[in-house]
CSV table of C-alpha atoms in Angstrom, one decimal:
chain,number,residue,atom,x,y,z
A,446,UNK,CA,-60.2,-11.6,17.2
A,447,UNK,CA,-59.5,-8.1,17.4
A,448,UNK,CA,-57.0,-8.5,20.0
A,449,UNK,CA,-55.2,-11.2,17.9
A,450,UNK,CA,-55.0,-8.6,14.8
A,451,UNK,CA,-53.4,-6.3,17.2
A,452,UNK,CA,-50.7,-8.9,18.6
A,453,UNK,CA,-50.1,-9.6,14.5
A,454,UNK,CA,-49.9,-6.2,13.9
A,455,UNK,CA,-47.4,-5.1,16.6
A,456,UNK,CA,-45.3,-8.1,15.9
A,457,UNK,CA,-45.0,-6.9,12.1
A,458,UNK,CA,-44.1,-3.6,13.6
A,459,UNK,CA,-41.5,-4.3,15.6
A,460,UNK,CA,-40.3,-6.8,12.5
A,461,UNK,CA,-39.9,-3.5,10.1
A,462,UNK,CA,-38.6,-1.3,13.0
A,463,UNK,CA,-35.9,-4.5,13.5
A,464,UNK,CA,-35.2,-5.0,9.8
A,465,UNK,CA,-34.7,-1.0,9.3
A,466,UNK,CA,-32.2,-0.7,12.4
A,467,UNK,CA,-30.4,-3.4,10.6
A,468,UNK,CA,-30.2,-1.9,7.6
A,469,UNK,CA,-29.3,1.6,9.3
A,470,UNK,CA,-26.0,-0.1,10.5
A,471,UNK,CA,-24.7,-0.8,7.7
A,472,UNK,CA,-24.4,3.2,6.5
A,473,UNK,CA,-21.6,3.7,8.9
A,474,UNK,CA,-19.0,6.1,7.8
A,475,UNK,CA,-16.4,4.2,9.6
A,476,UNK,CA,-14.2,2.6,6.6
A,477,UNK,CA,-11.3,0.6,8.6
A,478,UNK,CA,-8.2,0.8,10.6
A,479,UNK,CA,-9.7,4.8,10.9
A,480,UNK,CA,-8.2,5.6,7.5
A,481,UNK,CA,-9.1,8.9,5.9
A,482,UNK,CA,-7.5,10.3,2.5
A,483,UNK,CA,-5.7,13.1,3.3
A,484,UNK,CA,-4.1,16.0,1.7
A,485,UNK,CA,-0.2,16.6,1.1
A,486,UNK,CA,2.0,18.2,-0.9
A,487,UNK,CA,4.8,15.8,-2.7
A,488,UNK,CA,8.2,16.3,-4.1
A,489,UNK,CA,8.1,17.2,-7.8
A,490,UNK,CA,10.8,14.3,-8.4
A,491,UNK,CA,8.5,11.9,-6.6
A,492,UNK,CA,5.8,13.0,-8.7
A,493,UNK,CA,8.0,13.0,-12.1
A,494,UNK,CA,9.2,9.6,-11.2
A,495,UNK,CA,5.8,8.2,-11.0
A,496,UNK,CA,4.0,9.5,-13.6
A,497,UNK,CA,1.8,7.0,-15.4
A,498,UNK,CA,2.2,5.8,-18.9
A,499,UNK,CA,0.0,6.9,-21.6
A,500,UNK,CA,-0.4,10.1,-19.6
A,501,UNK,CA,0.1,13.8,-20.7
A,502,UNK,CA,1.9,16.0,-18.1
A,503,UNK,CA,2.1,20.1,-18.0
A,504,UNK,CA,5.1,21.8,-18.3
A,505,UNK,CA,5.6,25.7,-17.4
A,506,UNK,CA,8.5,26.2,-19.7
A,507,UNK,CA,10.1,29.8,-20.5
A,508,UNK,CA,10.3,31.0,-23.8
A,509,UNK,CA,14.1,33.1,-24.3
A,510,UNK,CA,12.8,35.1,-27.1
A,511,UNK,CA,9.6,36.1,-26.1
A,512,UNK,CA,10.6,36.5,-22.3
A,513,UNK,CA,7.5,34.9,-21.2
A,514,UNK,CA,6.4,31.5,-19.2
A,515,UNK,CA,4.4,29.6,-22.0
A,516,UNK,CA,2.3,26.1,-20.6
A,517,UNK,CA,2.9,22.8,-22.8
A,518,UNK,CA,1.6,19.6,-22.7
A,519,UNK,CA,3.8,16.8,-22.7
A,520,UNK,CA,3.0,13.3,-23.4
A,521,UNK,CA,4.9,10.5,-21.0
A,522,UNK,CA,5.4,7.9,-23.7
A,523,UNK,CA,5.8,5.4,-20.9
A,524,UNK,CA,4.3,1.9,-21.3
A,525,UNK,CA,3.6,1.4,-17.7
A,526,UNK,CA,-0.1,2.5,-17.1
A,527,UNK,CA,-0.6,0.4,-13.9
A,528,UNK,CA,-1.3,1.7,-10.6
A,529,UNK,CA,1.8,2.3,-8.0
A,530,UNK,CA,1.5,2.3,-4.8
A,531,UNK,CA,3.7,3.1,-1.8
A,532,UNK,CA,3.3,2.2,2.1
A,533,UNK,CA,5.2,5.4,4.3
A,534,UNK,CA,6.1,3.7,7.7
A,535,UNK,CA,8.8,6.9,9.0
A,536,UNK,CA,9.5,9.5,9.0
A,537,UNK,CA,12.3,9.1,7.0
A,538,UNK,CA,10.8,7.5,4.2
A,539,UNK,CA,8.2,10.2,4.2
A,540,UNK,CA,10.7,13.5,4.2
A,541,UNK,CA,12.0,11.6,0.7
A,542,UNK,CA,8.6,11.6,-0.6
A,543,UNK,CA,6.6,14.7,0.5
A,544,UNK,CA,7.4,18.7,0.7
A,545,UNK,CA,6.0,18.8,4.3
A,546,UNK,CA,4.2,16.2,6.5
A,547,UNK,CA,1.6,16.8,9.0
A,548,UNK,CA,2.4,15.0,12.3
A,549,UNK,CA,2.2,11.6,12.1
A,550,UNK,CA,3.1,9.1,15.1
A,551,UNK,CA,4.3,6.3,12.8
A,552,UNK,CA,4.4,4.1,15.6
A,553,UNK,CA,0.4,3.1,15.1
A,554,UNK,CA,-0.3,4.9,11.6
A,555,UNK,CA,1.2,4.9,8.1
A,556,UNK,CA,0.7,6.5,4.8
A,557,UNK,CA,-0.4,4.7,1.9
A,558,UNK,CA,0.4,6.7,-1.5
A,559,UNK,CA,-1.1,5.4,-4.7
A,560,UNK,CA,-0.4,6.9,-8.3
A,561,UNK,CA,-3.1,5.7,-11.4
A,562,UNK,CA,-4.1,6.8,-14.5
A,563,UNK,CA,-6.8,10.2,-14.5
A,564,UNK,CA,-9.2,10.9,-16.3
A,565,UNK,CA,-11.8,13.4,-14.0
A,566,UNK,CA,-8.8,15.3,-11.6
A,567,UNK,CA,-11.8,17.8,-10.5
A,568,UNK,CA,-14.0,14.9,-8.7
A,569,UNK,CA,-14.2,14.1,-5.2
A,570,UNK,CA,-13.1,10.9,-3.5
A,571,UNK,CA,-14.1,8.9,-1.0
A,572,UNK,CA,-12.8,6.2,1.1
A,573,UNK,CA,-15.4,3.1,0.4
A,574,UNK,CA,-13.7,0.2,2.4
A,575,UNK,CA,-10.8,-0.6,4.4
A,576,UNK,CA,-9.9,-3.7,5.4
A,577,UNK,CA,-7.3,-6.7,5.8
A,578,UNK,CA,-6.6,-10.7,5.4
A,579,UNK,CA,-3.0,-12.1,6.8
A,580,UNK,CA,-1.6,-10.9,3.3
A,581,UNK,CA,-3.6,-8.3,1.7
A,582,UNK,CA,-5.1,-5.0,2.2
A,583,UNK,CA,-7.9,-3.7,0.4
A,584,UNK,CA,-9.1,-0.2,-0.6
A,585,UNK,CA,-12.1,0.7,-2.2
A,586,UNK,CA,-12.8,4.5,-3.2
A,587,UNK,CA,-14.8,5.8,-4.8
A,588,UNK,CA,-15.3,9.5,-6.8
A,589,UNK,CA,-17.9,12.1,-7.1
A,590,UNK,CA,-19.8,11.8,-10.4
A,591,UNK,CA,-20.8,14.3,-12.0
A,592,UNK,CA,-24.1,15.6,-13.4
A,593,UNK,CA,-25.9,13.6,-16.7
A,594,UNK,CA,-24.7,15.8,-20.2
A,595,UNK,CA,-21.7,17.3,-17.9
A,596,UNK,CA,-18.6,16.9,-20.0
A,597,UNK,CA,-16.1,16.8,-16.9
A,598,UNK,CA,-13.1,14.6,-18.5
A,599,UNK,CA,-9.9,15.3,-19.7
A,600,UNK,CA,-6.6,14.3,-21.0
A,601,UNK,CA,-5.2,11.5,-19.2
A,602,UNK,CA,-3.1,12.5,-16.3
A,603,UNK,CA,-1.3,11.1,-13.5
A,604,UNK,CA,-3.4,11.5,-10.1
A,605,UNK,CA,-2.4,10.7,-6.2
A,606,UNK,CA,-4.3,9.9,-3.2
A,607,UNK,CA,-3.0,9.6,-0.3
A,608,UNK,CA,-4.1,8.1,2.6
A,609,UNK,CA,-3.6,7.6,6.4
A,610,UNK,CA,-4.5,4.6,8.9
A,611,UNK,CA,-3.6,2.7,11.9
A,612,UNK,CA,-0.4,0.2,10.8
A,613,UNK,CA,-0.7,-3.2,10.0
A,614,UNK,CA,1.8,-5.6,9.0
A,615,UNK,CA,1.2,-6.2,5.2
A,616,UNK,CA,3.2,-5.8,2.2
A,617,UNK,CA,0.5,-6.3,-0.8
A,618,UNK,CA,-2.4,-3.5,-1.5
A,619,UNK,CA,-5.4,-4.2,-3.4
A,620,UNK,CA,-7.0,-0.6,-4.8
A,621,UNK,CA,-10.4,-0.5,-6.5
A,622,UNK,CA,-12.3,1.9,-7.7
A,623,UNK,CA,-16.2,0.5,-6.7
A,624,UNK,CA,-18.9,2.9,-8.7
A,625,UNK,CA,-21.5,3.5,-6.4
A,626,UNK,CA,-21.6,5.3,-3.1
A,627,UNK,CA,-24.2,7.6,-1.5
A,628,UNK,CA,-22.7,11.1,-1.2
A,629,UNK,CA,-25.9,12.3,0.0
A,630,UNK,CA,-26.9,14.6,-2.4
């Protein structure tokens, strides 16, 4: 009897130990095509050019009488509040976008740069999921939330990520924003 307990018990063991392993797999940092957000500095025409509607914009404007630089908000008064996105696969196509570029062999990577409305500019993001059908591409990301009773928003702005991962043949980008992640914190 007592040795059958034992054979149950180890079996239920080795069950929770399986199930847990399983379960540890799935916590992989690894998004997709080893895409990672990463930092750049673009052109001020790109950025002007893409700004979304229903946004406000700063301007550092200088002020002939007073001889001083005085910083204005602007609204866009644009209608289109969508998301752009753009998919970089040159070198050429990313001197007409960017300030300077890091090296980037665009023979197996490109640059994906998405422009969206907003609202929290001073949270993190994170690359969720990356991954592909035969016509579609889809990014999930996800941001940093702040602590409960921290007021953290602001005006609406235009914000940019951009983002670097193997190439793939694909023309249509799906970006969502997904709410939960563990930062581990």
């Amino acid at each position: 009897m007592a040795k059958k307990f034992l054979t149950l018990f180890m079996v239920g063991v080795m069950a929770v130990i399986s199930l847990l392993s399983l379960i540890g797999c799935g916590d992989s940092d690894e998004v997709g095509y080893n895409a990672e957000i990463i930092d750049i500095e673009l052109k001020d025409e790109v950025i002007e050019s893409n700004r979304r509607g229903g946004t406000f914009y700063y301007v550092n404007e200088y002020d002939q009488e007073t001889g001083e630089y005085k910083i204005t908000s602007r609204y866009t008064g644009k209608t289109d509040v969508g998301e752009q996105y753009y998919i970089i696969r040159s070198n050429e196509e990313m001197d007409n976008m960017c300030v300077s570029s890091p090296e980037i062999n665009f023979d197996t990577e490109m640059i994906i740069i998405f422009f969206y409305v907003e609202y929290y500019p001073n949270r993190e993001r994170k690359l969720v999921t990356v991954k592909a059908d035969e016509t579609e591409l889809l990014i999930e990301h996800s941001r940093r939330y702040g602590s409960m009773g921290r007021g953290d928003a602001g005006l609406p702005t235009t914000g940019y990520m951009i983002m670097k991962m193997d190439k793939i043949d694909i023309e249509t980008i799906t970006i969502k924003e997904v709410a939960k992640y563990d930062w581990g914190f």
